[in-house]
XYZ file of N, CA, C and O in Angstrom:
656
model
N 27.024 -53.590 177.878
C 26.544 -52.534 177.017
C 25.919 -51.433 177.848
O 26.127 -50.280 177.569
N 25.170 -51.800 178.858
C 24.523 -50.810 179.714
C 25.574 -49.942 180.393
O 25.396 -48.743 180.479
N 26.650 -50.532 180.850
C 27.700 -49.764 181.518
C 28.346 -48.792 180.538
O 28.679 -47.674 180.902
N 28.527 -49.225 179.298
C 29.129 -48.351 178.296
C 28.242 -47.134 178.027
O 28.717 -46.024 177.935
N 26.966 -47.351 177.883
C 26.045 -46.243 177.646
C 26.033 -45.322 178.851
O 26.114 -44.111 178.710
N 25.969 -45.917 180.057
C 25.937 -45.095 181.263
C 27.249 -44.305 181.416
O 27.231 -43.129 181.734
N 28.377 -44.939 181.100
C 29.668 -44.278 181.210
C 29.866 -43.202 180.151
O 30.689 -42.324 180.287
N 29.090 -43.253 179.085
C 29.199 -42.262 178.016
C 28.365 -41.027 178.291
O 28.335 -40.109 177.492
N 27.645 -41.023 179.405
C 26.819 -39.873 179.699
C 25.361 -40.097 179.355
O 24.539 -39.212 179.539
N 25.035 -41.251 178.833
C 23.646 -41.565 178.533
C 23.059 -42.290 179.739
O 23.323 -43.456 179.950
N 22.267 -41.609 180.506
C 21.735 -42.199 181.725
C 20.411 -42.881 181.537
O 20.038 -43.744 182.307
N 19.683 -42.532 180.502
C 18.350 -43.089 180.327
C 18.144 -43.511 178.888
O 18.861 -43.079 177.969
N 17.128 -44.314 178.722
C 16.765 -44.722 177.370
C 16.326 -43.504 176.559
O 16.558 -43.434 175.350
N 15.726 -42.524 177.211
C 15.301 -41.301 176.524
C 16.507 -40.554 175.972
O 16.447 -39.976 174.880
N 17.610 -40.539 176.706
C 18.821 -39.879 176.230
C 19.375 -40.585 174.998
O 19.822 -39.931 174.046
N 19.335 -41.911 175.019
C 19.812 -42.689 173.880
C 18.928 -42.415 172.665
O 19.415 -42.210 171.548
N 17.622 -42.370 172.888
C 16.699 -42.098 171.789
C 16.911 -40.690 171.222
O 16.863 -40.478 170.015
N 17.140 -39.736 172.105
C 17.375 -38.357 171.653
C 18.659 -38.283 170.826
O 18.705 -37.606 169.794
N 19.701 -38.986 171.281
C 20.963 -39.007 170.542
C 20.769 -39.646 169.165
O 21.249 -39.128 168.155
N 20.044 -40.759 169.120
C 19.789 -41.453 167.856
C 18.962 -40.579 166.923
O 19.235 -40.496 165.714
N 17.949 -39.903 167.467
C 17.107 -39.034 166.645
C 17.937 -37.896 166.050
O 17.770 -37.535 164.885
N 18.830 -37.334 166.859
C 19.680 -36.249 166.369
C 20.567 -36.750 165.222
O 20.740 -36.079 164.204
N 21.106 -37.953 165.365
C 21.938 -38.516 164.303
C 21.124 -38.784 163.039
O 21.611 -38.574 161.933
N 19.891 -39.233 163.203
C 19.036 -39.469 162.047
C 18.694 -38.151 161.351
O 18.638 -38.085 160.126
N 18.485 -37.102 162.140
C 18.217 -35.794 161.548
C 19.430 -35.306 160.753
O 19.285 -34.755 159.657
N 20.620 -35.511 161.297
C 21.836 -35.113 160.595
C 21.986 -35.902 159.294
O 22.276 -35.324 158.239
N 21.766 -37.212 159.365
C 21.868 -38.037 158.155
C 20.839 -37.611 157.109
O 21.139 -37.562 155.912
N 19.647 -37.284 157.557
C 18.612 -36.822 156.645
C 19.019 -35.498 155.995
O 18.834 -35.302 154.788
N 19.568 -34.587 156.795
C 20.027 -33.293 156.261
C 21.160 -33.496 155.255
O 21.212 -32.815 154.220
N 22.061 -34.428 155.534
C 23.170 -34.725 154.611
C 22.616 -35.251 153.294
O 23.003 -34.793 152.214
N 21.688 -36.211 153.372
C 21.103 -36.780 152.154
C 20.373 -35.728 151.339
O 20.497 -35.678 150.112
N 19.614 -34.870 152.018
C 18.879 -33.815 151.324
C 19.845 -32.852 150.645
O 19.658 -32.488 149.472
N 20.883 -32.447 151.358
C 21.868 -31.517 150.802
C 22.567 -32.134 149.593
O 22.733 -31.469 148.560
N 22.959 -33.391 149.709
C 23.618 -34.061 148.587
C 22.693 -34.138 147.373
O 23.127 -33.900 146.235
N 21.431 -34.449 147.614
C 20.469 -34.533 146.517
C 20.281 -33.200 145.808
O 20.258 -33.129 144.572
N 20.150 -32.142 146.591
C 19.960 -30.811 146.016
C 21.209 -30.388 145.239
O 21.111 -29.886 144.114
N 22.377 -30.594 145.829
C 23.615 -30.199 145.146
C 23.820 -30.998 143.857
O 24.256 -30.443 142.841
N 23.502 -32.280 143.894
C 23.645 -33.103 142.689
C 22.705 -32.607 141.591
O 23.116 -32.466 140.435
N 21.452 -32.316 141.939
C 20.488 -31.825 140.952
C 20.898 -30.459 140.422
O 20.832 -30.202 139.205
N 21.328 -29.572 141.313
C 21.749 -28.237 140.889
C 22.990 -28.297 139.998
O 23.110 -27.542 139.027
N 23.910 -29.199 140.326
C 25.126 -29.361 139.516
C 24.749 -29.839 138.115
O 25.257 -29.309 137.114
N 23.856 -30.804 138.035
C 23.419 -31.296 136.726
C 22.749 -30.173 135.935
O 22.991 -30.024 134.725
N 21.946 -29.371 136.610
C 21.237 -28.270 135.942
C 22.208 -27.226 135.394
O 22.082 -26.813 134.234
N 23.192 -26.809 136.186
C 24.122 -25.786 135.682
C 25.000 -26.354 134.570
O 25.381 -25.621 133.646
N 25.298 -27.634 134.626
C 26.074 -28.244 133.535
C 25.257 -28.279 132.236
O 25.795 -28.050 131.148
N 23.965 -28.563 132.357
C 23.092 -28.544 131.181
C 23.028 -27.125 130.613
O 23.137 -26.929 129.402
N 22.858 -26.140 131.483
C 22.802 -24.748 131.017
C 24.105 -24.346 130.339
O 24.090 -23.684 129.297
N 25.242 -24.736 130.909
C 26.535 -24.417 130.297
C 26.637 -25.050 128.919
O 27.126 -24.421 127.969
N 26.167 -26.273 128.798
C 26.175 -26.946 127.496
C 25.286 -26.243 126.482
O 25.651 -26.122 125.300
N 24.130 -25.763 126.934
C 23.226 -25.035 126.041
C 23.856 -23.726 125.559
O 23.732 -23.358 124.390
N 24.520 -23.024 126.462
C 25.179 -21.773 126.080
C 26.301 -22.068 125.092
O 26.461 -21.358 124.088
N 27.049 -23.120 125.350
C 28.130 -23.502 124.436
C 27.580 -23.885 123.058
O 28.137 -23.499 122.031
N 26.467 -24.623 123.040
C 25.838 -24.997 121.764
C 25.349 -23.759 121.009
O 25.484 -23.672 119.786
N 24.785 -22.816 121.727
C 24.311 -21.566 121.120
C 25.473 -20.825 120.465
O 25.363 -20.359 119.318
N 26.580 -20.721 121.176
C 27.750 -20.036 120.632
C 28.284 -20.757 119.391
O 28.608 -20.124 118.386
N 28.333 -22.069 119.449
C 28.819 -22.839 118.294
C 27.925 -22.608 117.078
O 28.420 -22.447 115.947
N 26.621 -22.549 117.307
C 25.690 -22.313 116.199
C 25.889 -20.910 115.627
O 25.904 -20.728 114.411
N 26.037 -19.920 116.498
C 26.263 -18.558 116.026
C 27.546 -18.462 115.209
O 27.587 -17.806 114.164
N 28.583 -19.105 115.679
C 29.862 -19.077 114.962
C 29.750 -19.750 113.597
O 30.364 -19.294 112.634
N 28.995 -20.818 113.513
C 28.900 -21.561 112.252
C 28.056 -20.827 111.216
O 28.243 -21.014 110.019
N 27.156 -19.954 111.652
C 26.286 -19.248 110.709
C 26.967 -18.077 110.027
O 26.524 -17.635 108.981
N 28.010 -17.523 110.620
C 28.755 -16.417 110.019
C 27.830 -15.301 109.528
O 27.908 -14.870 108.384
N 26.970 -14.849 110.384
C 26.022 -13.791 110.036
C 26.742 -12.462 109.805
O 27.692 -12.130 110.501
N 26.263 -11.720 108.792
C 26.818 -10.392 108.579
C 25.821 -9.316 109.027
O 25.891 -8.173 108.606
N 24.898 -9.708 109.867
C 23.954 -8.776 110.494
C 24.279 -8.692 111.981
O 24.671 -9.693 112.586
N 24.088 -7.530 112.567
C 24.311 -7.420 114.016
C 23.352 -8.358 114.766
O 22.195 -8.501 114.390
N 23.860 -8.984 115.791
C 23.046 -9.904 116.583
C 22.309 -9.201 117.710
O 21.252 -9.657 118.136
N 22.880 -8.109 118.182
C 22.305 -7.429 119.339
C 22.415 -5.908 119.184
O 23.082 -5.249 119.973
N 21.759 -5.360 118.157
C 21.914 -3.922 117.917
C 21.402 -3.049 119.066
O 21.920 -1.969 119.300
N 20.418 -3.528 119.805
C 19.876 -2.729 120.914
C 20.669 -2.918 122.204
O 20.502 -2.151 123.153
N 21.509 -3.956 122.257
C 22.282 -4.239 123.473
C 21.513 -5.017 124.525
O 22.031 -5.322 125.589
N 20.288 -5.386 124.221
C 19.438 -6.089 125.200
C 20.000 -7.468 125.568
O 20.019 -7.845 126.728
N 20.443 -8.208 124.571
C 20.977 -9.551 124.830
C 22.226 -9.465 125.704
O 22.377 -10.222 126.674
N 23.106 -8.531 125.376
C 24.328 -8.389 126.167
C 24.010 -7.949 127.593
O 24.659 -8.399 128.539
N 23.005 -7.096 127.759
C 22.580 -6.715 129.111
C 22.111 -7.939 129.893
O 22.455 -8.114 131.065
N 21.352 -8.803 129.236
C 20.878 -10.022 129.896
C 22.039 -10.963 130.223
O 22.049 -11.599 131.288
N 23.001 -11.045 129.327
C 24.172 -11.883 129.601
C 24.970 -11.341 130.778
O 25.476 -12.117 131.599
N 25.071 -10.023 130.897
C 25.742 -9.427 132.056
C 24.991 -9.784 133.345
O 25.616 -10.082 134.368
N 23.675 -9.797 133.292
C 22.876 -10.181 134.469
C 23.108 -11.654 134.815
O 23.172 -12.012 135.993
N 23.220 -12.487 133.793
C 23.529 -13.911 134.036
C 24.883 -14.056 134.721
O 25.029 -14.859 135.647
N 25.856 -13.271 134.264
C 27.194 -13.319 134.867
C 27.142 -12.867 136.327
O 27.767 -13.491 137.195
N 26.402 -11.807 136.591
C 26.265 -11.323 137.969
C 25.602 -12.381 138.846
O 26.030 -12.626 139.976
N 24.569 -13.015 138.327
C 23.863 -14.045 139.077
C 24.774 -15.239 139.372
O 24.807 -15.740 140.498
N 25.507 -15.677 138.363
C 26.431 -16.806 138.558
C 27.504 -16.449 139.580
O 27.884 -17.281 140.414
N 27.984 -15.222 139.545
C 29.002 -14.786 140.516
C 28.444 -14.782 141.935
O 29.121 -15.208 142.878
N 27.213 -14.287 142.096
C 26.590 -14.287 143.427
C 26.373 -15.716 143.931
O 26.640 -16.028 145.087
N 25.881 -16.577 143.039
C 25.660 -17.972 143.431
C 26.976 -18.631 143.829
O 27.024 -19.402 144.788
N 28.032 -18.324 143.096
C 29.341 -18.893 143.401
C 29.803 -18.443 144.788
O 30.228 -19.263 145.601
N 29.706 -17.146 145.064
C 30.141 -16.618 146.367
C 29.312 -17.226 147.499
O 29.866 -17.630 148.536
N 28.003 -17.300 147.311
C 27.127 -17.874 148.343
C 27.483 -19.329 148.629
O 27.570 -19.754 149.783
N 27.695 -20.092 147.577
C 27.969 -21.513 147.763
C 29.398 -21.782 148.215
O 29.653 -22.787 148.870
N 30.294 -20.891 147.904
C 31.650 -21.017 148.433
C 31.619 -20.833 149.954
O 32.295 -21.552 150.694
N 30.806 -19.886 150.418
C 30.652 -19.678 151.865
C 29.982 -20.888 152.514
O 30.367 -21.300 153.622
N 29.002 -21.468 151.837
C 28.341 -22.671 152.375
C 29.327 -23.835 152.450
O 29.309 -24.613 153.407
N 30.174 -23.957 151.441
C 31.192 -25.013 151.462
C 32.131 -24.800 152.642
O 32.476 -25.759 153.354
N 32.544 -23.556 152.874
C 33.439 -23.257 154.004
C 32.769 -23.629 155.320
O 33.421 -24.171 156.224
N 31.476 -23.382 155.437
C 30.742 -23.764 156.648
C 30.732 -25.281 156.816
O 30.905 -25.792 157.923
N 30.531 -25.975 155.712
C 30.530 -27.442 155.767
C 31.896 -27.977 156.178
O 31.997 -28.944 156.939
N 32.954 -27.337 155.692
C 34.311 -27.767 156.048
C 34.571 -27.587 157.545
O 35.322 -28.357 158.137
N 33.963 -26.565 158.122
C 34.174 -26.281 159.550
C 33.242 -27.063 160.464
O 33.470 -27.113 161.663
N 32.194 -27.657 159.909
C 31.198 -28.360 160.716
C 31.791 -29.667 161.245
O 32.064 -30.589 160.487
N 31.948 -29.734 162.545
C 32.573 -30.911 163.167
C 31.703 -32.161 163.065
O 32.194 -33.271 163.266
N 30.441 -31.990 162.753
C 29.547 -33.157 162.630
C 29.724 -33.870 161.294
O 29.294 -35.006 161.140
N 30.351 -33.207 160.334
C 30.512 -33.797 159.007
C 31.889 -34.418 158.850
O 32.863 -33.936 159.411
N 31.941 -35.470 158.068
C 33.202 -36.139 157.763
C 33.402 -36.116 156.247
O 32.435 -35.934 155.493
N 34.626 -36.325 155.780
C 34.853 -36.375 154.329
C 34.003 -37.453 153.644
O 33.593 -37.284 152.496
N 33.728 -38.532 154.354
C 32.935 -39.626 153.774
C 31.496 -39.204 153.505
O 30.805 -39.821 152.697
N 31.027 -38.150 154.175
C 29.665 -37.669 153.944
C 29.506 -37.121 152.531
O 28.416 -37.153 151.973
N 30.579 -36.598 151.949
C 30.557 -36.133 150.565
C 30.036 -34.718 150.352
O 29.925 -34.267 149.213
N 29.727 -34.011 151.425
C 29.169 -32.660 151.286
C 30.175 -31.710 150.628
O 29.837 -30.991 149.682
N 31.400 -31.709 151.107
C 32.413 -30.796 150.558
C 32.683 -31.133 149.095
O 32.775 -30.234 148.244
N 32.764 -32.411 148.772
C 32.974 -32.817 147.379
C 31.805 -32.385 146.497
O 32.006 -31.959 145.354
N 30.590 -32.483 147.025
C 29.409 -32.063 146.257
C 29.436 -30.556 146.017
O 29.081 -30.085 144.928
N 29.850 -29.799 147.031
C 29.986 -28.353 146.833
C 31.070 -28.054 145.796
O 30.901 -27.161 144.958
N 32.178 -28.790 145.834
C 33.238 -28.588 144.847
C 32.717 -28.805 143.426
O 33.015 -28.017 142.520
N 31.941 -29.862 143.227
C 31.386 -30.152 141.900
C 30.430 -29.045 141.461
O 30.452 -28.615 140.301
N 29.600 -28.574 142.397
C 28.661 -27.503 142.064
C 29.405 -26.210 141.721
O 29.077 -25.536 140.749
N 30.425 -25.886 142.510
C 31.206 -24.676 142.240
C 31.906 -24.766 140.889
O 31.977 -23.786 140.143
N 32.403 -25.942 140.553
C 33.033 -26.139 139.241
C 32.009 -25.933 138.127
O 32.300 -25.296 137.105
N 30.804 -26.443 138.331
C 29.744 -26.240 137.352
C 29.386 -24.778 137.184
O 29.162 -24.302 136.064
N 29.328 -24.049 138.299
C 29.037 -22.617 138.227
C 30.144 -21.852 137.502
O 29.863 -20.940 136.718
N 31.396 -22.231 137.758
C 32.520 -21.588 137.049
C 32.405 -21.830 135.545
O 32.602 -20.925 134.733
N 32.073 -23.064 135.178
C 31.941 -23.406 133.763
C 30.784 -22.628 133.133
O 30.927 -22.090 132.025
N 29.659 -22.546 133.820
C 28.524 -21.783 133.314
C 28.901 -20.313 133.125
O 28.594 -19.707 132.096
N 29.576 -19.758 134.102
C 30.029 -18.372 134.029
C 30.952 -18.178 132.824
O 30.788 -17.239 132.034
N 31.914 -19.077 132.667
C 32.880 -18.964 131.562
C 32.191 -19.070 130.196
O 32.565 -18.361 129.262
N 31.192 -19.954 130.065
C 30.470 -20.088 128.793
C 29.709 -18.792 128.488
O 29.652 -18.359 127.338
N 29.123 -18.176 129.528
C 28.433 -16.899 129.318
C 29.418 -15.801 128.908
O 29.097 -14.969 128.050
N 30.594 -15.792 129.511
C 31.621 -14.810 129.127
C 31.995 -15.005 127.663
O 32.093 -14.028 126.904
N 32.195 -16.253 127.263
C 32.551 -16.540 125.866
C 31.467 -16.039 124.916
O 31.768 -15.420 123.889
N 30.206 -16.317 125.249
C 29.099 -15.888 124.395
C 29.011 -14.365 124.350
O 28.883 -13.775 123.264
N 29.093 -13.726 125.493
C 29.029 -12.267 125.554
C 30.151 -11.634 124.736
O 29.907 -10.739 123.917
N 31.366 -12.107 124.928
C 32.511 -11.567 124.186
C 32.325 -11.744 122.683
O 32.618 -10.838 121.900
N 31.831 -12.915 122.295
C 31.679 -13.174 120.869
C 30.622 -12.268 120.254
O 30.836 -11.681 119.182
N 29.480 -12.120 120.921
C 28.405 -11.265 120.394
C 28.873 -9.815 120.317
O 28.671 -9.141 119.297
N 29.506 -9.331 121.380
C 29.978 -7.939 121.371
C 31.025 -7.714 120.278
O 30.983 -6.707 119.569
N 31.946 -8.640 120.133
C 32.983 -8.518 119.108
C 32.376 -8.601 117.707
O 32.706 -7.803 116.821
N 31.484 -9.560 117.517
C 30.820 -9.721 116.215
C 30.129 -8.428 115.809
O 30.313 -7.935 114.691
N 29.336 -7.874 116.716
C 28.600 -6.654 116.384
C 29.536 -5.462 116.197
O 29.309 -4.621 115.320
N 30.583 -5.385 116.990
C 31.538 -4.267 116.866
C 32.255 -4.306 115.513
O 32.501 -3.252 114.912
N 32.558 -5.494 115.023
C 33.242 -5.612 113.735
C 32.344 -5.216 112.564
O 32.840 -4.888 111.478
N 31.043 -5.211 112.771
C 30.106 -4.846 111.705
C 29.837 -3.348 111.643
O 29.254 -2.862 110.676
N 30.273 -2.615 112.648
C 30.079 -1.164 112.656
C 31.043 -0.561 111.647
O 32.247 -0.809 111.700
N 30.515 0.223 110.716
C 31.407 0.806 109.704
C 32.395 1.787 110.323
O 32.083 2.482 111.287
N 33.549 1.820 109.741
C 34.588 2.732 110.206
C 34.208 4.164 109.835
O 33.616 4.417 108.779
N 34.561 5.101 110.691
C 34.279 6.512 110.400
C 35.270 7.068 109.386
O 35.012 8.097 108.769
N 36.395 6.409 109.228
C 37.410 6.873 108.306
C 38.248 8.020 108.859
O 39.172 8.474 108.214
N 37.922 8.464 110.033
C 38.663 9.560 110.650
C 39.892 9.033 111.365
O 39.872 7.945 111.931
N 40.912 9.847 111.357
C 42.119 9.540 112.130
C 42.225 10.582 113.242
O 41.935 11.763 113.040
N 42.624 10.149 114.389
C 42.729 11.040 115.548
C 44.186 11.177 115.947
O 44.947 10.205 115.916
N 44.551 12.383 116.336
C 45.935 12.681 116.691
C 46.318 12.220 118.073
O 47.497 12.055 118.375
N 45.311 11.977 118.928
C 45.614 11.535 120.293
C 44.433 10.743 120.848
O 43.318 10.790 120.309
N 44.692 10.082 121.908
C 43.648 9.326 122.590
C 42.575 10.277 123.111
O 41.379 9.979 123.038
N 42.990 11.434 123.599
C 42.032 12.420 124.104
C 41.058 12.855 123.006
O 39.856 12.981 123.250
N 41.555 13.080 121.784
C 40.691 13.454 120.662
C 39.702 12.337 120.347
O 38.521 12.590 120.076
N 40.176 11.095 120.376
C 39.309 9.945 120.121
C 38.213 9.866 121.179
O 37.040 9.686 120.860
N 38.600 10.010 122.449
C 37.610 9.960 123.520
C 36.583 11.076 123.381
O 35.385 10.859 123.596
N 37.020 12.243 123.027
C 36.089 13.369 122.841
C 35.108 13.067 121.697
O 33.919 13.352 121.800
N 35.605 12.480 120.619
C 34.746 12.128 119.493
C 33.723 11.057 119.890
O 32.620 11.025 119.355
N 34.100 10.224 120.825
C 33.190 9.174 121.311
C 32.242 9.700 122.390
O 31.350 8.985 122.823
N 32.464 10.926 122.821
C 31.602 11.489 123.855
C 32.059 11.162 125.260
O 31.306 11.341 126.218
N 33.293 10.705 125.385
C 33.848 10.378 126.692
C 34.634 11.576 127.183
O 35.543 12.061 126.498
N 34.250 12.062 128.355
C 34.959 13.224 128.904
C 36.263 12.763 129.551
O 36.294 11.802 130.293
N 37.307 13.497 129.243
C 38.644 13.149 129.743
C 38.971 13.935 130.977
O 38.656 15.040 131.185
């Protein structure tokens, strides 16, 4: 055994201890990362479920009142979408780093944990899109028609205050 350690480049017991400590630090970092990703994945899945439940409740109530006349809720939903997109991009880059890290193996589960988290973020994003679309459509359908007919798209845009 001593010859094997010496032949591997480990000349002293201190070198062996340093190598072991480095491996323990890596294992600790892997465990911490897996724990955080698992907790974050569970959290985004819960949030996606809450958004889905909210949408289902709104659909079942069939309200004939505008839900967001000031646009505040839709503005907040747009911010949620932006946040989810940023988180997705950041974590996709982290996953790519993990894939390139020669110290990690598939058995460590880091890449799989990132995949699960990214899937959760996609689902959360999609649920927010569904809710935003539904609220905007619901409120738009409640706006009374002007009864005017326009001869061209340009006339319609001008009536809406959009410069062509």
